[in-house]
Coordinates of C-alpha atoms in Angstrom, one line a residue:
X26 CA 27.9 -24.1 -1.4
X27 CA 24.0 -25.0 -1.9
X28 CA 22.7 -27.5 -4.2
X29 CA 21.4 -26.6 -7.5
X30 CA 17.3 -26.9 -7.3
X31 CA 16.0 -29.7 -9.2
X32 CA 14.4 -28.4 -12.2
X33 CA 10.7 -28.1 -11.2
X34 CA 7.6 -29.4 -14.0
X35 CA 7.0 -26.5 -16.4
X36 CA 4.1 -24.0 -15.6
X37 CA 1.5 -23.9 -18.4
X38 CA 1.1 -20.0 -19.0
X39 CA -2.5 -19.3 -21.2
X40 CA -4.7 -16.7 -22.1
X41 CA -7.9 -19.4 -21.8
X42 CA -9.7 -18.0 -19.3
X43 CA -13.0 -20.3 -18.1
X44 CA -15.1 -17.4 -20.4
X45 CA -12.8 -17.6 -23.1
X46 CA -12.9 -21.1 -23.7
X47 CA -16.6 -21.5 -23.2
X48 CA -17.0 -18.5 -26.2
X49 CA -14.7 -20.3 -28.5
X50 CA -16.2 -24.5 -28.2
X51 CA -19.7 -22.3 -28.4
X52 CA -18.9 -20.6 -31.2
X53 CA -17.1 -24.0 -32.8
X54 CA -20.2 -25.4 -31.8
X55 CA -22.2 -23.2 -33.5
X56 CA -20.4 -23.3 -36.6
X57 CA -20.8 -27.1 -37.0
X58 CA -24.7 -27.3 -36.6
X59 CA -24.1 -24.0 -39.4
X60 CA -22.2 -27.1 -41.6
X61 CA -24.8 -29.5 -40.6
X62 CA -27.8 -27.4 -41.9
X63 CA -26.1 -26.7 -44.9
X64 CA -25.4 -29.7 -45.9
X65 CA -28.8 -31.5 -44.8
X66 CA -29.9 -31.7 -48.1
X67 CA -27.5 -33.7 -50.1
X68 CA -26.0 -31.8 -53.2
X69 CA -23.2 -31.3 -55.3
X70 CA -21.2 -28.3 -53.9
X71 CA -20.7 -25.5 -56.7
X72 CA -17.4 -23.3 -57.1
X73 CA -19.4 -20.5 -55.7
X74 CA -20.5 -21.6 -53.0
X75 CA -17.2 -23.0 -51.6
X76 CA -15.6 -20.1 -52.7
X77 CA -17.8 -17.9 -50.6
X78 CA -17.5 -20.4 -47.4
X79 CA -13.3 -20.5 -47.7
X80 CA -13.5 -16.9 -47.7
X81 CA -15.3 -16.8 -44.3
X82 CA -13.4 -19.6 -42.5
X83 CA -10.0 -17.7 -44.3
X84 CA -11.5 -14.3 -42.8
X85 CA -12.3 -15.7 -39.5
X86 CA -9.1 -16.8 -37.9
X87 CA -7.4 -13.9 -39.4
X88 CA -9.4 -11.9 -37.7
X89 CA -8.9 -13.6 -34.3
X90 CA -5.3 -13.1 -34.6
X91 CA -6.2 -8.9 -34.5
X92 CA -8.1 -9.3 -31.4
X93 CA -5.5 -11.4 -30.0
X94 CA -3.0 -9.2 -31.0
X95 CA -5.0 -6.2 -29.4
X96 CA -5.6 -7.9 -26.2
X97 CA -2.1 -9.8 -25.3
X98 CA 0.0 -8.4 -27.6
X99 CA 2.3 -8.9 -30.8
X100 CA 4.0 -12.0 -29.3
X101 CA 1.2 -13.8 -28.6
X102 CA -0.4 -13.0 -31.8
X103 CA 2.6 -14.2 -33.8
X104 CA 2.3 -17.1 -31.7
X105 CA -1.2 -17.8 -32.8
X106 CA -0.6 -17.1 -36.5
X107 CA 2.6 -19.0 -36.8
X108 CA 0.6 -21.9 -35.4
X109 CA -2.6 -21.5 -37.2
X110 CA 0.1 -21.4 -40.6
X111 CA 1.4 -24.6 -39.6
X112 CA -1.9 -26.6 -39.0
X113 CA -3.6 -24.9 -42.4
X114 CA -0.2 -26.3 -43.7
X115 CA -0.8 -29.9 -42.4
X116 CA -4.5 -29.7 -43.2
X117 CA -4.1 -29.2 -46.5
X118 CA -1.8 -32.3 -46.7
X119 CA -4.7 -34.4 -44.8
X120 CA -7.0 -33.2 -47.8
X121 CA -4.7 -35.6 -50.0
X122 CA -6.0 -38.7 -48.0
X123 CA -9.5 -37.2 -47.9
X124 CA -9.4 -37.3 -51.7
X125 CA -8.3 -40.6 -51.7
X126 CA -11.0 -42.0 -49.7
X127 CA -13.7 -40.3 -51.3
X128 CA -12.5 -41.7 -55.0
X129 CA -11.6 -45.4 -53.4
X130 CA -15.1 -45.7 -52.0
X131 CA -16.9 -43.8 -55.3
X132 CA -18.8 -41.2 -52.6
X133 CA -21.1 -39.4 -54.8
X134 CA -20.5 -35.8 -55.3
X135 CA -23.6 -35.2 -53.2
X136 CA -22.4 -36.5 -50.5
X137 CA -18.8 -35.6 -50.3
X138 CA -19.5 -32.5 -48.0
X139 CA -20.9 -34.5 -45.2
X140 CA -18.5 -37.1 -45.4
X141 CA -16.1 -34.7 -44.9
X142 CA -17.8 -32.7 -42.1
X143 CA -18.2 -35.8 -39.8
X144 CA -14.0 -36.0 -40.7
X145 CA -14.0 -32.4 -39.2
X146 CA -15.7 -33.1 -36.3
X147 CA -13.6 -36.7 -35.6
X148 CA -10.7 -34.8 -35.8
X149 CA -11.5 -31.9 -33.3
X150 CA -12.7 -34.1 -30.8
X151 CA -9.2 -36.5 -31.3
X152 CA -7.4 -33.3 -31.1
X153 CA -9.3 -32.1 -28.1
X154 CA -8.6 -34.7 -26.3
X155 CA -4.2 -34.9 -27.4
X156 CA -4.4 -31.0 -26.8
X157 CA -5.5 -31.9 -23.0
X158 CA -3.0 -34.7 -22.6
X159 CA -0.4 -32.5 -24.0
X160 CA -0.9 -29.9 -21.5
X161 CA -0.9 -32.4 -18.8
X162 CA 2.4 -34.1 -19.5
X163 CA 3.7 -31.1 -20.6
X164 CA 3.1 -29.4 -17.0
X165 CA 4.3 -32.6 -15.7
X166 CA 7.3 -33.5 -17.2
X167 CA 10.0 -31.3 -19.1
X168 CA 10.8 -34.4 -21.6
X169 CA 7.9 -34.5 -23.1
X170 CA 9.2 -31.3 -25.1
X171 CA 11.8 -33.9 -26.2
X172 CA 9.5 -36.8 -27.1
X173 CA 7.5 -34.5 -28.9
X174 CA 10.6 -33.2 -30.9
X175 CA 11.4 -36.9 -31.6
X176 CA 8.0 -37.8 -32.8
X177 CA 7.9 -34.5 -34.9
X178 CA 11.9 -35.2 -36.4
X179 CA 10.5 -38.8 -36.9
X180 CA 7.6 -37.8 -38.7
X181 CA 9.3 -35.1 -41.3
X182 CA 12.0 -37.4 -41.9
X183 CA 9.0 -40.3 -43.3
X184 CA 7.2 -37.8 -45.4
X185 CA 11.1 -37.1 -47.0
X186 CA 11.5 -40.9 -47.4
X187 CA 7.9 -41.2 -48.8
X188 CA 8.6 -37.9 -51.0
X189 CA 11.6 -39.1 -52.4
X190 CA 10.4 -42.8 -53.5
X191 CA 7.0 -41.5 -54.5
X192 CA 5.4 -43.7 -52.4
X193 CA 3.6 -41.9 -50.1
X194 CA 0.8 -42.2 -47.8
X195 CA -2.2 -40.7 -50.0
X196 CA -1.5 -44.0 -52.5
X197 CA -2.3 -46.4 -50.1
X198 CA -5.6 -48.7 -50.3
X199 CA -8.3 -47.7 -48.3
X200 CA -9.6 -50.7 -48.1
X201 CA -6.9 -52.9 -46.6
X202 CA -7.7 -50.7 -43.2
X203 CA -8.0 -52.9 -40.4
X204 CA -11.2 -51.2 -39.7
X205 CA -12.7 -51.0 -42.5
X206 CA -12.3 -55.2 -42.7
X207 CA -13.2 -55.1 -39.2
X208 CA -16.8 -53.5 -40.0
X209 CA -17.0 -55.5 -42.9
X210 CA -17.0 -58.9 -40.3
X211 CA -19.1 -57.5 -37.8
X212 CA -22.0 -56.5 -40.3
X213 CA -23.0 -56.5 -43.5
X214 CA -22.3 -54.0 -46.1
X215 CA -25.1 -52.5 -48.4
X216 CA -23.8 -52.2 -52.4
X217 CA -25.3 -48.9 -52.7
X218 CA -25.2 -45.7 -51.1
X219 CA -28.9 -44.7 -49.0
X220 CA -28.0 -40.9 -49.6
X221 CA -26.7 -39.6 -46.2
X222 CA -27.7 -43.0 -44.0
X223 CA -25.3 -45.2 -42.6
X224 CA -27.6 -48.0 -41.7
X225 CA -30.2 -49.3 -43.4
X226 CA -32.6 -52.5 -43.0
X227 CA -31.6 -55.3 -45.6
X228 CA -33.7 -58.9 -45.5
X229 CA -34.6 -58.4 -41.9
X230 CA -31.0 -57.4 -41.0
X231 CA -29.6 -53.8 -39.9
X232 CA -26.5 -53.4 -42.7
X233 CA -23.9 -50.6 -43.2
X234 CA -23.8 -48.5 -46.1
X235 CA -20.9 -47.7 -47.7
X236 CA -20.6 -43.8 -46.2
X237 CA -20.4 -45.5 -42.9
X238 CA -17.2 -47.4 -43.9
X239 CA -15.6 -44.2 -45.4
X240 CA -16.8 -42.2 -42.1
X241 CA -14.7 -44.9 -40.1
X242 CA -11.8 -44.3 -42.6
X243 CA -11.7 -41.1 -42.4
X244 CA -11.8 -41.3 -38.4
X245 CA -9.0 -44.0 -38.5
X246 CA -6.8 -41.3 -40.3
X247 CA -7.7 -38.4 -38.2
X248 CA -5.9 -40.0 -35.3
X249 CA -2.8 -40.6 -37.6
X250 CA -3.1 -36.9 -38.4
X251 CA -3.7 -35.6 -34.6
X252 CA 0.2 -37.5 -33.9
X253 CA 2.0 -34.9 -35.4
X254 CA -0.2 -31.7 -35.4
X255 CA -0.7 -31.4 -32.2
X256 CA 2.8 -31.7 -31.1
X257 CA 3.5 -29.6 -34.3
X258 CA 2.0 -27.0 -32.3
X259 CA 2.7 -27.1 -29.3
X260 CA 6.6 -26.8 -31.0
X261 CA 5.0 -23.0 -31.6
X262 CA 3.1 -22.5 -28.4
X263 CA 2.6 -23.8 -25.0
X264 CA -0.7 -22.1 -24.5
X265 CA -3.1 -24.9 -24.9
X266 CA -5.8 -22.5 -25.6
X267 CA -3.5 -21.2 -28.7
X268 CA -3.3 -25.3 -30.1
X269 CA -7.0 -25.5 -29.2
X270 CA -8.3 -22.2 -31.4
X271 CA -5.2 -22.6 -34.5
X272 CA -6.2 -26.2 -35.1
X273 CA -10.1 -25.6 -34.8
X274 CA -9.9 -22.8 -37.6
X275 CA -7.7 -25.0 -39.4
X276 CA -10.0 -27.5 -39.4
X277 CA -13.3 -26.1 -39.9
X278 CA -12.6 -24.4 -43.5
X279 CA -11.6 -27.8 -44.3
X280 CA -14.9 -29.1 -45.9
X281 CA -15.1 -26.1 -48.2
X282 CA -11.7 -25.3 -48.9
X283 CA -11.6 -28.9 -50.3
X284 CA -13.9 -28.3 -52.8
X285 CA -12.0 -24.8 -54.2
X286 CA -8.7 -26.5 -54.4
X287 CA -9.6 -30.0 -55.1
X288 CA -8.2 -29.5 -58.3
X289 CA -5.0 -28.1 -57.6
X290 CA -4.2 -30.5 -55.0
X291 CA -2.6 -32.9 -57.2
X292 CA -0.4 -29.9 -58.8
X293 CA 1.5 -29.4 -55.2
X294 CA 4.0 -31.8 -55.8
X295 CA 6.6 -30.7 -53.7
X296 CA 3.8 -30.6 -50.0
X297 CA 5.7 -33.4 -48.7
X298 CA 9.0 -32.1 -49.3
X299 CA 8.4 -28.6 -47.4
X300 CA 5.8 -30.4 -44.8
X301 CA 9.4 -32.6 -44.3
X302 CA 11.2 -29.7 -43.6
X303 CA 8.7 -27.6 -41.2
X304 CA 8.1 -30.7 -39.0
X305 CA 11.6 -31.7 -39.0
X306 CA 12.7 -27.7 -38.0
X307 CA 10.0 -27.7 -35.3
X308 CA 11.4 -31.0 -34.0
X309 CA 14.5 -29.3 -33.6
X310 CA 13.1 -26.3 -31.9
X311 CA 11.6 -28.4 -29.3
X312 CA 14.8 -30.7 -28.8
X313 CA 16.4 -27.2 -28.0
X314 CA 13.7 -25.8 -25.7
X315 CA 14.0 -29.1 -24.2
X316 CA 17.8 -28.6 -23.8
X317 CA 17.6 -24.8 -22.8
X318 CA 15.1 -25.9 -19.8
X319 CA 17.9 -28.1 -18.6
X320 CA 21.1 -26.0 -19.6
X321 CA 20.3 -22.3 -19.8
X322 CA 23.4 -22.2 -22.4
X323 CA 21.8 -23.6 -25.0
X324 CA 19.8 -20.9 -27.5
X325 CA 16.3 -21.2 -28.2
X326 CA 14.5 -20.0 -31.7
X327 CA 12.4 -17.6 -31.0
X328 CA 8.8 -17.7 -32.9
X329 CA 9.2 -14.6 -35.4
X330 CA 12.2 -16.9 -37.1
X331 CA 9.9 -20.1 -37.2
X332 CA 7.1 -17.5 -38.5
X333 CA 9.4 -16.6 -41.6
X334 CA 11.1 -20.0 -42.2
X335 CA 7.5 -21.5 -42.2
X336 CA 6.1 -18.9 -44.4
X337 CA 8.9 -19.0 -47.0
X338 CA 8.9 -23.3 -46.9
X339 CA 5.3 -22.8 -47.6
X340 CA 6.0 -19.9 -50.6
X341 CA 9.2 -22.0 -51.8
X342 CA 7.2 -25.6 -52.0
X343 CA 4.0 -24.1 -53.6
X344 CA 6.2 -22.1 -56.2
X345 CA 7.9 -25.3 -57.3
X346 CA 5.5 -27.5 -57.4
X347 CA 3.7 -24.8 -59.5
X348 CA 6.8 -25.1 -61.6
X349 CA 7.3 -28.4 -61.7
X350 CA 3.3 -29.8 -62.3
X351 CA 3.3 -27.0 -65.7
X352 CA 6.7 -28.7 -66.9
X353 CA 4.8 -32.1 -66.6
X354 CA 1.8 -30.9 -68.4
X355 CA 3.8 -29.3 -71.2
X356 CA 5.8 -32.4 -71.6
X357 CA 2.6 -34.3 -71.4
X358 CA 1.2 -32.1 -74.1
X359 CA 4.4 -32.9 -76.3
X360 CA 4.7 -35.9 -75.9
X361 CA 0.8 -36.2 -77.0
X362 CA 1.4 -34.3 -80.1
X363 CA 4.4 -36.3 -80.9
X364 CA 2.3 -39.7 -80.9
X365 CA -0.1 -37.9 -83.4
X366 CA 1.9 -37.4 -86.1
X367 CA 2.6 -39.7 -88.8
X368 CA 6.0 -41.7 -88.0
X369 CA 7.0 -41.3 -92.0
X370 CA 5.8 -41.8 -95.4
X371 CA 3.2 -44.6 -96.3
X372 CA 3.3 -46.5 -99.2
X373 CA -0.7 -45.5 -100.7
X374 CA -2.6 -49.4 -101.2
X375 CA -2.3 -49.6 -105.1
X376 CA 1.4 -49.7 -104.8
X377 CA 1.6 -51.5 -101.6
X378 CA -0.6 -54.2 -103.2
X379 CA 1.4 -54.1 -106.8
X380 CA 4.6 -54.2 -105.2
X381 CA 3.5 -57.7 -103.5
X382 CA 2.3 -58.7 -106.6
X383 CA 5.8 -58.3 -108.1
X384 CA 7.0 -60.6 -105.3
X385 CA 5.0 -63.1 -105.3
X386 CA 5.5 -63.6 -109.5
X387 CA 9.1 -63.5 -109.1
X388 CA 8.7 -66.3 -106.8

């Protein structure tokens, strides 16, 4: 009777082909020095305009998915759009601490845009480089698909915790950042911002401005951010050209999709509770891919089910929060109205005033 053979490291299918991936970083490219010149004039960023921008970065990777689909076919297309879902999904959570950082550091409204492009590019660099290491261990070792699933069931289950006690990571103090004190040590900061310069020259010295100390913030939490979303995604896909291209559309709409929904970012109450839930059900898919690599026995879930149960977390948790943020404001509203009105009748002053008089004789 022969041996079983040793299960052998994973091979890495993709679509990437050299020509392929030098099209897509040019076009990424492309579209950032696009950002750049449109925000190289500092100015506040009207509804219009963002509008118009979302649009095109919404348009964009949806149309991707139809050449993908026409090209390799519906799997690998509902590969790609499961994943892309996912990392808008997470995205839109990172917006939270974007928000946060802009209002702790006061950024003014003309220079929000380019704080948040230099975020972008921070992050698709960080991811560039976890999306390679990925694949590499991945390739290597078969229990990475575990350690990834851990870190993922790890993750979800902190957002949950953080959800449920209301203390969750978009409250926290910029400020107390260890690099943000760091920079602060290592030279000094200006009081003002120099419009979209992040040194300037202060009594002979070279200082910091403030946008260079939110800039490093919002670095420092893009490698936070790149912990789970990239294994997030590789839970959907192996293909490190599909992580690549879902997470640099998810990212590039970010600067003006932040500006359309900026307002009803603090009405999703509930993000943290389905982001809880997707990561925590990816986590398990890729604890059981780990397991089915090992012991054929064990069943897999296949993509079109994590497609519909990410889609309907996403429906469900924006629907409820809807729900839950207009019961707050109507109670808000009430209890408002209830403060306004006059607790009971009010003696007038005469016969306040002659009614102490009284008093005081009969004393």
């Amino acid at each position: 009777m022969s041996l079983p053979t040793p299960l052998s490291p994973l091979a890495i299918e993709t679509i990437g082909t050299p020509t392929l991936w030098a099209v897509t970083i040019g076009a990424v490219i492309a579209l950032l020095v696009v950002d750049f010149i449109a925000t190289r004039k500092p100015h506040e960023v009207s509804m219009k305009e963002a509008a118009a921008w979302s649009i095109f970065y919404v348009a964009l990777p949806l149309a991707f998915g139809l050449y993908v689909w026409s090209q390799w076919g519906g799997t690998t297309s509902v590969d790609y759009y499961t994943g892309y879902l996912v990392e808008k999904s997470l995205s839109v959570d990172n917006l939270f601490v974007f928000m946060l950082l802009l209002s702790a550091f006061a950024v003014p409204a003309a220079l929000q845009q380019r704080v948040l492009l230099y975020g972008i590019i921070g992050a698709l660099v960080l991811r560039g480089i976890f999306i390679a290491v990925g694949a590499a261990a991945l390739s290597a070792f078969n229990w990475v698909f575990l350690l990834f699933g851990a870190i993922l069931l790890l993750t979800g289950a902190k957002l949950l915790k953080d959800a449920v006690k209301g203390d969750e990571e978009h409250e926290k103090d910029p400020s107390t950042m260890r690099s943000v004190k760091l920079m602060r040590r290592l030279m000094p900061v200006t009081d003002d911002y120099h419009g979209p310069k992040m040194t300037v020259r202060q009594n002979g010295r070279r200082a910091l401005t403030p946008l260079a100390l939110v800039v490093v913030a919002v670095f420092m939490t893009d490698i936070v951010f790149a912990v789970d979303s990239v294994p997030a995604v590789y839970g959907i896909t192996e293909d490190p050209y599909l992580v690549f291209a879902t997470n640099a559309f998810a990212l590039l709409g970010l600067r003006a999709l932040y500006f359309v929904i900026q307002g009803l970012l603090t009405k999703l109450v509930h993000l943290s509770y389905g982001l809880s839930i997707i990561l925590g059900f990816i986590g398990v898919k890729l604890v059981l891919h780990w397991a089915h690599l090992n012991w054929t026995s064990v069943p897999e879930i296949g993509n079109v089910t994590s497609l519909v149960v990410v889609v309907g977390v996403l429906a469900i948790t924006t629907v409820t929060s809807l729900i839950a943020s207009k019961k707050r404001e109507e109670a808000e509203l009430a209890a408002a109205a209830q403060d306004t009105e006059p607790a009971g009748p009010v003696d007038s002053p005469s016969a306040a005033e002659a009614s102490s008089g009284n008093q005081t004789a009969g004393h």
